[in-house]
PDB file of C-alpha atoms in Angstrom:
ATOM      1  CA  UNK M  18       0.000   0.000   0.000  1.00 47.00           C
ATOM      2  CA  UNK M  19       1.331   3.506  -0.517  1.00 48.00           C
ATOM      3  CA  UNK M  20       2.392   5.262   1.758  1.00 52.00           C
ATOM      4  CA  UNK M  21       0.416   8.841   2.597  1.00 58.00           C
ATOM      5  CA  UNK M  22       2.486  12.236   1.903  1.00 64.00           C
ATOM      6  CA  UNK M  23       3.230  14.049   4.749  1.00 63.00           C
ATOM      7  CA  UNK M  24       3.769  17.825   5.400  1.00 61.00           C
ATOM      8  CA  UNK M  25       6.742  19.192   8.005  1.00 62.00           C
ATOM      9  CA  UNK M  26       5.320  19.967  11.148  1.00 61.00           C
ATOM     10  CA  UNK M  27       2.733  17.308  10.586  1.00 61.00           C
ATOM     11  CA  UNK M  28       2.433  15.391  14.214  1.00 59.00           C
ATOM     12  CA  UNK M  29       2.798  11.699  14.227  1.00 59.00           C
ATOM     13  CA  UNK M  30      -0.721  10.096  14.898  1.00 58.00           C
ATOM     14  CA  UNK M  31      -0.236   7.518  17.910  1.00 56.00           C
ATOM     15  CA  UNK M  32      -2.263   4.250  16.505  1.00 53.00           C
ATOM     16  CA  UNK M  33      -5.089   3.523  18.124  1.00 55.00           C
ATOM     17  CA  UNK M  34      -7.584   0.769  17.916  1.00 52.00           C
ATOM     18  CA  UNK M  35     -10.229   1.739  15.655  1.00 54.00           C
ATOM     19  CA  UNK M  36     -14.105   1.770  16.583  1.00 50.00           C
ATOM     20  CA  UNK M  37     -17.476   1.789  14.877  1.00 48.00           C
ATOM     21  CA  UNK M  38     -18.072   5.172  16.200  1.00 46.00           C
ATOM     22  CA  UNK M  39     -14.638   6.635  15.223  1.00 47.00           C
ATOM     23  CA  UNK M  40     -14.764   5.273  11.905  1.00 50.00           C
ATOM     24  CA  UNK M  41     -18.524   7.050  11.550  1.00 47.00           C
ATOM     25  CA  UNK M  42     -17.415  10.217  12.976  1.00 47.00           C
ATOM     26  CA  UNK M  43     -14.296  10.007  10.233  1.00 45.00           C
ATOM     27  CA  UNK M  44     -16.450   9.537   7.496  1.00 47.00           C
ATOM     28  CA  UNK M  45     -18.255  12.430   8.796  1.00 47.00           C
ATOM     29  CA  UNK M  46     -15.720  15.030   8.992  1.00 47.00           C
ATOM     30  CA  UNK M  47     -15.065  16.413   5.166  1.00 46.00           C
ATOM     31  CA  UNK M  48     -11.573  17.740   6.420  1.00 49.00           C
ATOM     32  CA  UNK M  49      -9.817  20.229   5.486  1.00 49.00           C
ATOM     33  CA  UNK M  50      -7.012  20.744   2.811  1.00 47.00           C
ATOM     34  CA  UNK M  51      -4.017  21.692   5.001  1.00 45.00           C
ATOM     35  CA  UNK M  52      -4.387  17.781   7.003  1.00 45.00           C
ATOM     36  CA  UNK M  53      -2.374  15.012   6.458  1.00 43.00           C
ATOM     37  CA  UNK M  54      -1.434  15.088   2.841  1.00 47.00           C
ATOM     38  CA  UNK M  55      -2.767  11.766   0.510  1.00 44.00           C
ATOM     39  CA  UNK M  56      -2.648  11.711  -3.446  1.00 41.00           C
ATOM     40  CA  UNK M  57      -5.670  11.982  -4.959  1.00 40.00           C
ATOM     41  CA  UNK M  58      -4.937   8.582  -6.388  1.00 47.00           C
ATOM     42  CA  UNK M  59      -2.301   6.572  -4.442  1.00 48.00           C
ATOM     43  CA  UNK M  60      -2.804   3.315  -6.869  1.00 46.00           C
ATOM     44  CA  UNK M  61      -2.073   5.617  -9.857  1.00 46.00           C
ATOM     45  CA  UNK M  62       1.024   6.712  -8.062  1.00 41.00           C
ATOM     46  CA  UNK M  63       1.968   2.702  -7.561  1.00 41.00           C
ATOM     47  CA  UNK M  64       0.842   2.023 -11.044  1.00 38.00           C
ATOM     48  CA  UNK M  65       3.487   4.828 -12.601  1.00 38.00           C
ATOM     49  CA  UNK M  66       6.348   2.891 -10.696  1.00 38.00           C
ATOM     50  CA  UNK M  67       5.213  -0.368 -11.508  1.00 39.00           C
ATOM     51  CA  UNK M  68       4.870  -1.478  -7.659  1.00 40.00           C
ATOM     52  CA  UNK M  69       3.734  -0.275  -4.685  1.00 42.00           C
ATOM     53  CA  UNK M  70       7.127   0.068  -3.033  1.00 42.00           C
ATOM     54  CA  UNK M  71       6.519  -2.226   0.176  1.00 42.00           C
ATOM     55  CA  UNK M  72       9.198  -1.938   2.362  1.00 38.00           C
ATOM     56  CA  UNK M  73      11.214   1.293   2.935  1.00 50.00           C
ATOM     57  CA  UNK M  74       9.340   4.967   2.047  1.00 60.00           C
ATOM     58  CA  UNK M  75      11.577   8.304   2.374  1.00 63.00           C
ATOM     59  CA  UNK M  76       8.777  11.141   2.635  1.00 76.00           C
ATOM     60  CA  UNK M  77      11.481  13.936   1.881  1.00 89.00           C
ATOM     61  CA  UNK M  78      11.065  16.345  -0.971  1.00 95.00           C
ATOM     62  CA  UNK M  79      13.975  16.477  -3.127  1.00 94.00           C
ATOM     63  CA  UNK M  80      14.597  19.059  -6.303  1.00 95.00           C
ATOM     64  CA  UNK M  81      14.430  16.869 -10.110  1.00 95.00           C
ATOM     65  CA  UNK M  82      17.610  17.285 -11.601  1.00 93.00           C
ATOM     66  CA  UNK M  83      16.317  16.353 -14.896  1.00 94.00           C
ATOM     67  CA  UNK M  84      13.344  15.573 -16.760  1.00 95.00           C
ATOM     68  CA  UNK M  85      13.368  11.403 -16.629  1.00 92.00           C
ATOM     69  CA  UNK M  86      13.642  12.372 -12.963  1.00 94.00           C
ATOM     70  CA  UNK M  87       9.918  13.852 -12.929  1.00 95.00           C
ATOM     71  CA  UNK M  88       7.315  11.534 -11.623  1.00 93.00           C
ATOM     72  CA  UNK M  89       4.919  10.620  -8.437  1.00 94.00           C
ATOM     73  CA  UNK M  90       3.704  13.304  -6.902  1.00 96.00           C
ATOM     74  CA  UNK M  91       5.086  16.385  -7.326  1.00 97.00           C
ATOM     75  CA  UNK M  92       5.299  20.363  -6.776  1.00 98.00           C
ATOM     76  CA  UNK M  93       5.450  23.307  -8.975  1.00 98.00           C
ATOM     77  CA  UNK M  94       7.502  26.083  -7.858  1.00 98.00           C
ATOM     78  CA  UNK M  95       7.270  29.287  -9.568  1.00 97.00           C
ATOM     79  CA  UNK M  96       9.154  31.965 -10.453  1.00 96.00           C
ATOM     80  CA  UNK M  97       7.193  34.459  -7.799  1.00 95.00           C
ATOM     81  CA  UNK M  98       8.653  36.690  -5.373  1.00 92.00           C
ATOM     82  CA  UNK M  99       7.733  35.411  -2.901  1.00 93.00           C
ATOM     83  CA  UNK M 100       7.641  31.987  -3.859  1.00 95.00           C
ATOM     84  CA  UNK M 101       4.484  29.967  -4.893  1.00 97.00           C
ATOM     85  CA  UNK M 102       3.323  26.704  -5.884  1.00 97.00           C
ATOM     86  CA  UNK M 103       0.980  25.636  -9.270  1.00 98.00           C
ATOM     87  CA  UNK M 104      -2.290  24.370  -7.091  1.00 98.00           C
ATOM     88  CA  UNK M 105      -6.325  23.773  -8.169  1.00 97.00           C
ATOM     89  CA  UNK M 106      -9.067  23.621  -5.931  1.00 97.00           C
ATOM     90  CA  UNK M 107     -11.930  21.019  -6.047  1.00 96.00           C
ATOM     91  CA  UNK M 108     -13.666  22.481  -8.437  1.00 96.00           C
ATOM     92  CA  UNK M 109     -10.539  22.968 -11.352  1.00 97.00           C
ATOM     93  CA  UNK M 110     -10.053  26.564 -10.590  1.00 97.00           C
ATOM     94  CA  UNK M 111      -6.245  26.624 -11.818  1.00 97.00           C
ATOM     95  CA  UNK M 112      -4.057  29.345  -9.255  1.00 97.00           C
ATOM     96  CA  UNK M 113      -1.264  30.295  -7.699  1.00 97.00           C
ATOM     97  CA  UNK M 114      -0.591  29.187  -4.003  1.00 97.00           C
ATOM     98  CA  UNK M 115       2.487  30.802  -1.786  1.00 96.00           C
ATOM     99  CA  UNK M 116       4.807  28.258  -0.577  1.00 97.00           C
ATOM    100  CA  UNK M 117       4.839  28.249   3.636  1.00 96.00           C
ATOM    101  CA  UNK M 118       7.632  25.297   3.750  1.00 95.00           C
ATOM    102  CA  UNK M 119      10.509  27.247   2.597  1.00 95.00           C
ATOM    103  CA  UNK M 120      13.509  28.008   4.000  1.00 95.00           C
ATOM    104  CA  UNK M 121      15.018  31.637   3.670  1.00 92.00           C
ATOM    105  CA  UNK M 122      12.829  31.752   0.154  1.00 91.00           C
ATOM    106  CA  UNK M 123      14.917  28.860  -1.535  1.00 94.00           C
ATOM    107  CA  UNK M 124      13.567  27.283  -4.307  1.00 93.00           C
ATOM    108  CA  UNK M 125      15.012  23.850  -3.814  1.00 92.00           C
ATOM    109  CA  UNK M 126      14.051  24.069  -0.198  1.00 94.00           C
ATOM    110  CA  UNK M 127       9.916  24.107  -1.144  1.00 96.00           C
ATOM    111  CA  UNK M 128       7.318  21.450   0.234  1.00 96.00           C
ATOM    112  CA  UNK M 129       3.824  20.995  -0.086  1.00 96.00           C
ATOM    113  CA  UNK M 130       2.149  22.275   3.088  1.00 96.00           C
ATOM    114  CA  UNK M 131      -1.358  21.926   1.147  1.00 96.00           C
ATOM    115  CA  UNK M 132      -2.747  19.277  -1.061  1.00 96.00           C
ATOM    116  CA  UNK M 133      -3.460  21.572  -3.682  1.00 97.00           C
ATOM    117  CA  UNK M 134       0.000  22.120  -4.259  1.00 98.00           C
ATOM    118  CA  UNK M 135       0.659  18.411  -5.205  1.00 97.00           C
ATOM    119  CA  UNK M 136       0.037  17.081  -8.705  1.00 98.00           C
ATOM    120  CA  UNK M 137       0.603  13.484  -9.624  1.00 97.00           C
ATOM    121  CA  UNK M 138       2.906  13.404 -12.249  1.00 97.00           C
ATOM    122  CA  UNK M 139       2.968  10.521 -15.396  1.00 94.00           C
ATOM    123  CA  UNK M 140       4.592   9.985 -18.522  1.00 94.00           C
ATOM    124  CA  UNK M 141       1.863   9.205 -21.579  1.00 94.00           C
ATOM    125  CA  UNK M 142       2.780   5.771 -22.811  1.00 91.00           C
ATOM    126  CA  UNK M 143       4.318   5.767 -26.181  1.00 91.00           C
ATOM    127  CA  UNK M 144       5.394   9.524 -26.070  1.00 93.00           C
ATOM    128  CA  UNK M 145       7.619  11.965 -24.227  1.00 94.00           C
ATOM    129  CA  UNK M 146       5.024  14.591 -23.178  1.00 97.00           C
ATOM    130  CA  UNK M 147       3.718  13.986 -19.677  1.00 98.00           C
ATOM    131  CA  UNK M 148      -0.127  14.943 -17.842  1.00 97.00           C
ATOM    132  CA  UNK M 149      -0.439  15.685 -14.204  1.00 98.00           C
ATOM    133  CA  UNK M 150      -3.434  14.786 -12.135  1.00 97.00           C
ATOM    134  CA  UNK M 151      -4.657  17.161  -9.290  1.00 97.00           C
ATOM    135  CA  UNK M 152      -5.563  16.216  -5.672  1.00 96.00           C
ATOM    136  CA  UNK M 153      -8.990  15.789  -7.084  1.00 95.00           C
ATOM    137  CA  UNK M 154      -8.444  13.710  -9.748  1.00 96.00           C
ATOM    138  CA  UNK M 155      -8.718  15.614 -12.649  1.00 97.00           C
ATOM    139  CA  UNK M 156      -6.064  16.959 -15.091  1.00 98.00           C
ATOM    140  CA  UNK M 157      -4.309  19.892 -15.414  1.00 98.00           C
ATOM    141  CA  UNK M 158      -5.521  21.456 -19.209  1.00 98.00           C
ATOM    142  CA  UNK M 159      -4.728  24.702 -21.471  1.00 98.00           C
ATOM    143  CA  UNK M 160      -7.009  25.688 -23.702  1.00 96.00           C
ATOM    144  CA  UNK M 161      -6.186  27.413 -27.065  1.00 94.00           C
ATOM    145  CA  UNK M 162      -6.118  30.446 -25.486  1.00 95.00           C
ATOM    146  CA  UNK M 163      -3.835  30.006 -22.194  1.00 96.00           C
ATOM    147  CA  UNK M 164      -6.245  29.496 -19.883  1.00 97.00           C
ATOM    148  CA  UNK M 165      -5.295  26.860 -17.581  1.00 98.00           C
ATOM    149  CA  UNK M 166      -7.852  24.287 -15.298  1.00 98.00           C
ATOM    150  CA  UNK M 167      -8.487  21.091 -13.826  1.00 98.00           C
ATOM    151  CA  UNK M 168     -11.428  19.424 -15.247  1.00 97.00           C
ATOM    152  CA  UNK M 169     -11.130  16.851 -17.385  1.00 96.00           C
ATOM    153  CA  UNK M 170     -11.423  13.045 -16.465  1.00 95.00           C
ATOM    154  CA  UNK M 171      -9.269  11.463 -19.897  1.00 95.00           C
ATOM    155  CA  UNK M 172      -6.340  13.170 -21.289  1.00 96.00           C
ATOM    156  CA  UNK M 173      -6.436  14.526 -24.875  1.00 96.00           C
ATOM    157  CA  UNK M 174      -3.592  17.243 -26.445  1.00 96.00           C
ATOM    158  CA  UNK M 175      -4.940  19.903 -24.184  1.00 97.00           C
ATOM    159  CA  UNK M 176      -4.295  17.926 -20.957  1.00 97.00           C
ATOM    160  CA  UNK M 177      -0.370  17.065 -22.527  1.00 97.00           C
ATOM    161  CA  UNK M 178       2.578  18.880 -21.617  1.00 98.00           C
ATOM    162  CA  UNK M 179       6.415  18.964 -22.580  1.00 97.00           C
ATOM    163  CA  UNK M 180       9.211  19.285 -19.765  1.00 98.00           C
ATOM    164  CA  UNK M 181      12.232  20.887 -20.781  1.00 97.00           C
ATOM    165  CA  UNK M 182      15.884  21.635 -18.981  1.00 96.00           C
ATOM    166  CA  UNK M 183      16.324  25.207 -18.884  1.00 94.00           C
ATOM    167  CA  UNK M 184      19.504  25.384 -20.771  1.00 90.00           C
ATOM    168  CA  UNK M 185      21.375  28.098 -18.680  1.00 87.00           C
ATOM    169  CA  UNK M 186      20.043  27.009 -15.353  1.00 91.00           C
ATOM    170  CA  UNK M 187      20.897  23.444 -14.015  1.00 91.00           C
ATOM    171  CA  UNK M 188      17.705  22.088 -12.190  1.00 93.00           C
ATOM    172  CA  UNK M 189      15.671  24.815 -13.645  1.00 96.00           C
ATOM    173  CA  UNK M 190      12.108  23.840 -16.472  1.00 98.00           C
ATOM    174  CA  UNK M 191      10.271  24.989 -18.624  1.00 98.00           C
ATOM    175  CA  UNK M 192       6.451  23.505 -19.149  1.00 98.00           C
ATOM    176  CA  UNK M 193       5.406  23.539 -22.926  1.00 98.00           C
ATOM    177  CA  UNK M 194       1.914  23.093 -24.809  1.00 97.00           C
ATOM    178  CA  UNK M 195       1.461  21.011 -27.527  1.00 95.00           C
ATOM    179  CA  UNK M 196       0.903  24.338 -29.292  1.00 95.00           C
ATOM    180  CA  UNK M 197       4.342  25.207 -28.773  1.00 96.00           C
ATOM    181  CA  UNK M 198       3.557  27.881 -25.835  1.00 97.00           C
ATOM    182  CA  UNK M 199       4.933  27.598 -22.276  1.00 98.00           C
ATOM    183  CA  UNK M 200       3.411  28.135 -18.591  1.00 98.00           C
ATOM    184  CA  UNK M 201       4.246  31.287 -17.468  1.00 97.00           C
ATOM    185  CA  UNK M 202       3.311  33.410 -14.582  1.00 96.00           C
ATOM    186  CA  UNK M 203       2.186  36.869 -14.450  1.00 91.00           C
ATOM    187  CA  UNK M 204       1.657  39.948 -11.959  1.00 80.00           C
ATOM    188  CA  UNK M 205      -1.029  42.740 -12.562  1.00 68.00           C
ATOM    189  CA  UNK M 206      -0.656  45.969 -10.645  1.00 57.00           C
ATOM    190  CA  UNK M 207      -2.113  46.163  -7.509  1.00 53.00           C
ATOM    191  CA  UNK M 208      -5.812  45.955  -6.946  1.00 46.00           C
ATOM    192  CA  UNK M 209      -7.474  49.246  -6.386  1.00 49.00           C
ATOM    193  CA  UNK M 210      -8.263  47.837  -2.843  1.00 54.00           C
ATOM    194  CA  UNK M 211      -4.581  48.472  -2.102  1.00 55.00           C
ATOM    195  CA  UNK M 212      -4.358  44.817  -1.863  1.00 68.00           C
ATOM    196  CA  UNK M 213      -1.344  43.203  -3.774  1.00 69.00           C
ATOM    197  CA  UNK M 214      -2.257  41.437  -6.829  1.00 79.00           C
ATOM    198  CA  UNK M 215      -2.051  37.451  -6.667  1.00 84.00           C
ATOM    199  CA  UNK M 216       0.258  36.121  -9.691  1.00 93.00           C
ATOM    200  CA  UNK M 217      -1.919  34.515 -12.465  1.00 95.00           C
ATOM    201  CA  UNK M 218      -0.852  31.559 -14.070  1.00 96.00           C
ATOM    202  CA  UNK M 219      -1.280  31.115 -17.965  1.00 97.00           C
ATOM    203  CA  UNK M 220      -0.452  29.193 -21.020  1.00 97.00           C
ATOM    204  CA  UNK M 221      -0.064  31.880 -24.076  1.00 96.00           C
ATOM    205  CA  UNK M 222       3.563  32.580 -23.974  1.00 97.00           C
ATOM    206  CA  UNK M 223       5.420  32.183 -26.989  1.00 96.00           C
ATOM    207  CA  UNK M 224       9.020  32.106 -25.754  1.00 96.00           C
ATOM    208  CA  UNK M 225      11.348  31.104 -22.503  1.00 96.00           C
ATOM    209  CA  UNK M 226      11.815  34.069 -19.932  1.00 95.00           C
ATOM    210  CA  UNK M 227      12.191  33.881 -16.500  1.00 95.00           C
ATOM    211  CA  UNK M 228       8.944  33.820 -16.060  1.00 96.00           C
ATOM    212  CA  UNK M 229       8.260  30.695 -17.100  1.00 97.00           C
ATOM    213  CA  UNK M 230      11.468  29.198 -15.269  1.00 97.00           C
ATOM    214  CA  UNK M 231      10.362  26.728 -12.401  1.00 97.00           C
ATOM    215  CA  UNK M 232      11.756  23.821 -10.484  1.00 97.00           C
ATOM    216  CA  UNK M 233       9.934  20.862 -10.291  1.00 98.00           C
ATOM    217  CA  UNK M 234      10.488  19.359  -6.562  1.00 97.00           C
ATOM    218  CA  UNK M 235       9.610  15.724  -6.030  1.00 95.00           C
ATOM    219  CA  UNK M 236       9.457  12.834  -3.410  1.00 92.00           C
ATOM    220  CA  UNK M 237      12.492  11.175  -2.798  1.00 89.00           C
ATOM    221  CA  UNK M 238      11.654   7.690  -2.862  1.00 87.00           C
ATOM    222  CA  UNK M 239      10.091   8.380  -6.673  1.00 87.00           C
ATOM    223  CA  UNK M 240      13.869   9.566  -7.799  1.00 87.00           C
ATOM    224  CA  UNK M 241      14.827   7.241 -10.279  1.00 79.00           C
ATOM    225  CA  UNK M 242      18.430   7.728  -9.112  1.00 68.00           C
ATOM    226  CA  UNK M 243      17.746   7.544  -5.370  1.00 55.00           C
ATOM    227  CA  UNK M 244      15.344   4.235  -6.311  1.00 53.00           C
ATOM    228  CA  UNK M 245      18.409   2.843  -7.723  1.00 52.00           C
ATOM    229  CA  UNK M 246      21.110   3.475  -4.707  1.00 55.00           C
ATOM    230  CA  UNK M 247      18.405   2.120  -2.393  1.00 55.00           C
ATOM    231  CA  UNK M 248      17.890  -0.841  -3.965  1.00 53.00           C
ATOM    232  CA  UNK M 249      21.533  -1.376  -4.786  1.00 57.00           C
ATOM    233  CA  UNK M 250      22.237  -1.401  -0.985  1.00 57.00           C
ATOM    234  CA  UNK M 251      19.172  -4.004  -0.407  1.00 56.00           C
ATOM    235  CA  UNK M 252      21.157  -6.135  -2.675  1.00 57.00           C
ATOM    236  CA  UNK M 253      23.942  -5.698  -0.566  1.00 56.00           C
ATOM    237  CA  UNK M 254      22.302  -6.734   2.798  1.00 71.00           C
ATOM    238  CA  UNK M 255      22.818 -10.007   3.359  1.00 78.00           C
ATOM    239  CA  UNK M 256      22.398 -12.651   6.232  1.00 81.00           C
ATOM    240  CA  UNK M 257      25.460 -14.477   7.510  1.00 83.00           C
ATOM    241  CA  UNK M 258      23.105 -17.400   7.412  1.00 85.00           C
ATOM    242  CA  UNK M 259      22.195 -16.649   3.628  1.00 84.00           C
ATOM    243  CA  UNK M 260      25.885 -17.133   2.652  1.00 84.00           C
ATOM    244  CA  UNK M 261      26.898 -20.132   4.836  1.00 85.00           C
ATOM    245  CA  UNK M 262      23.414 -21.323   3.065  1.00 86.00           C
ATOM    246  CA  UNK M 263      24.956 -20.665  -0.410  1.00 84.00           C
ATOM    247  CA  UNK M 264      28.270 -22.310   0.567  1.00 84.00           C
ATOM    248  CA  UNK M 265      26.543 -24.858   2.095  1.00 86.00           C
ATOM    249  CA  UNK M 266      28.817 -25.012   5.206  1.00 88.00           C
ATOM    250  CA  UNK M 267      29.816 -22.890   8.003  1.00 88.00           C
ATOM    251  CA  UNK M 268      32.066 -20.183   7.400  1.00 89.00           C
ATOM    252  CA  UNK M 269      35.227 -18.376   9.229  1.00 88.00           C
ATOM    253  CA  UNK M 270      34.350 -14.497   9.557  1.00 90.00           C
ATOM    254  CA  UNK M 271      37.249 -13.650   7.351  1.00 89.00           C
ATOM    255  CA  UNK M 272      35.126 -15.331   4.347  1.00 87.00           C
ATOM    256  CA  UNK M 273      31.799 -13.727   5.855  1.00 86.00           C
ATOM    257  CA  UNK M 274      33.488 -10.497   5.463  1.00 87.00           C
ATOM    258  CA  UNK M 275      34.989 -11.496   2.196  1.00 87.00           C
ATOM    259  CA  UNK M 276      31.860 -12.330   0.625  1.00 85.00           C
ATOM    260  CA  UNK M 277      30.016  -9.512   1.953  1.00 83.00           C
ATOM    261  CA  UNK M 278      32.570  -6.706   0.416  1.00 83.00           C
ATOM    262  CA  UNK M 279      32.064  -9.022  -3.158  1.00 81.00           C
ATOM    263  CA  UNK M 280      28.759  -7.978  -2.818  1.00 80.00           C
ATOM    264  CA  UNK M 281      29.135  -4.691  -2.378  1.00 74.00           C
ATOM    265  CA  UNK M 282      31.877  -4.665  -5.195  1.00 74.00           C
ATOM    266  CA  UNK M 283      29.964  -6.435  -7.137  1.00 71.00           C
ATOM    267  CA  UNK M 284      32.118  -9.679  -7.631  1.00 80.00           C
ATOM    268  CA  UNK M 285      30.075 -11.392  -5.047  1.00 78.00           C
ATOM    269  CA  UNK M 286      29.260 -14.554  -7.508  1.00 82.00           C
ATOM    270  CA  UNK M 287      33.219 -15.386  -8.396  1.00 84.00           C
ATOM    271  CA  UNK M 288      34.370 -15.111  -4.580  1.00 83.00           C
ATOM    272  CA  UNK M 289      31.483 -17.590  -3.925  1.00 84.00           C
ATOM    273  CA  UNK M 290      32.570 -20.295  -6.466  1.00 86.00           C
ATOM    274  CA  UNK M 291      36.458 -19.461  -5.360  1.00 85.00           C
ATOM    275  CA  UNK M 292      34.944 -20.849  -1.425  1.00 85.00           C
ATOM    276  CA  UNK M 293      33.055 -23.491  -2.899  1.00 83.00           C
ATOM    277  CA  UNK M 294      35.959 -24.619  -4.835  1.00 81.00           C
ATOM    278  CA  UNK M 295      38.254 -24.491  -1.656  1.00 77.00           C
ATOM    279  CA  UNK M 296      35.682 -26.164   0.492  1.00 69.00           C
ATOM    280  CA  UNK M 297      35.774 -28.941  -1.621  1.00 67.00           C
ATOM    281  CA  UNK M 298      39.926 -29.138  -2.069  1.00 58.00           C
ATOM    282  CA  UNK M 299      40.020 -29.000   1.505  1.00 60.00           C
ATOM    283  CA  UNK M 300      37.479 -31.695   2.077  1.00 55.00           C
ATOM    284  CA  UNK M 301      39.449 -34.206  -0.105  1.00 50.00           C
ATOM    285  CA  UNK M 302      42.614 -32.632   0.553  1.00 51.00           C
TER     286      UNK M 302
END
């Protein structure tokens, strides 16, 4: 089962026996959209990785370095001052959401501390352009004239999207239509309220500028690269047991050390036949 997202901050829930009346007064409560972060589809987010990574689950938020790095659940951050995040409400309205986990207004600091921040990213099978899924399960669209939302249930060209490496800016992307425009954000003068105008989001610009520069951040665990280092030190872990199993006799700790480096240096399979072969020479020696 996948695990939940989490937010910083975010107190650890003591488990508790579950009763008939909690679970009514659960399904009761419609919540509210700053608890405990969950996808809006945590089977989709299984389905992208191609398993529902069982064991270990690192919650941190980490920056993609590049674009086969993007997907799981992710964040927009945009090029705002101060910072904000890409976010839709329930309903599709497509907006602009300031960023409260951030450190000293970093970037590559961000996290989600609302679940309309968080869109599900997946690649579309047999192309390179990618969709992303809100919290509500609907997917992020822009229409022929720039106007972005979250409505649609199925994906068609207007709900598929581009990710490109901003060439002078390592970690940095753009987001492109299929029309050839990119996601960019703007800022109106203030309000006559003497309020400060909230950045709007749109999808009409014809070229790369800074303002449609943003970082894509990312959970860990989702990281093709991290994936790959954890899983290369599972393979590593191994039982004392396991190898006199493999031997099939005792061993000295010098060869339980022995095989256990091989494993790490990755010659684990020829140290194992050189035992074998000496267990048997000194058998019939």
């Amino acid at each position: 089962m996948v695990k939940p997202l989490s937010f910083k901050g975010d107190k650890k829930a003591k488990k508790r026996k579950r009763t008939e009346a909690s679970d009514s007064t659960a399904q009761g409560d419609d919540g509210d959209s700053k608890k405990q972060l969950k996808t809006a589809d945590e089977k989709e987010v299984a389905a992208v990785q191609g398993e529902d990574n069982g064991g270990e689950h690192d919650d941190s938020w980490v920056s993609a370095d590049a674009v086969s790095d993007v997907s799981g659940p992710i964040m927009f951050v945009l090029p705002t001052e101060p910072p904000s995040a890409l976010a839709c409400d329930a309903v599709g309205k497509v907006f602009t959401l300031p960023i409260e986990n951030i450190v000293d207004g970093n970037p590559s600091s961000a996290e989600p501390h609302d679940v309309r921040q968080v869109w599900v990213a997946n690649k579309i099978v047999g192309t390179e352009h990618y969709r992303f899924k809100g919290h509500h399960g609907k997917y992020l669209s822009c229409d022929k004239i720039g106007l972005f939302s979250a409505t649609s249930e199925a994906v068609s060209p207007l709900e598929s999207f581009s990710i490109l490496p901003t060439a002078d800016t390592p970690g940095a992307f753009q987001v492109q239509t299929l029309r050839d425009t990119f996601l960019t954000v703007r800022t109106s003068a203030s309000s006559k309220s003497g309020k400060a105008a909230v950045p709007e989001v749109r999808g009409d610009a014809a070229d790369m500028s800074f303002d449609s520069t943003l970082r894509i951040r990312m959970q860990a665990r989702f990281k093709p690269r991290i994936k790959a280092s954890k899983e290369e030190k599972a393979r590593e872990k191994i039982s004392r047991s396991e190898l006199e199993q493999a031997v099939g006799r005792r061993l000295e700790e010098d060869e339980v050390k022995r095989l256990k480096r091989a494993r790490r240096e990755g010659d684990y399979h020829e140290v194992l036949l050189d035992i074998k072969v000496k267990s048997k020479h000194d058998k019939y020696g």
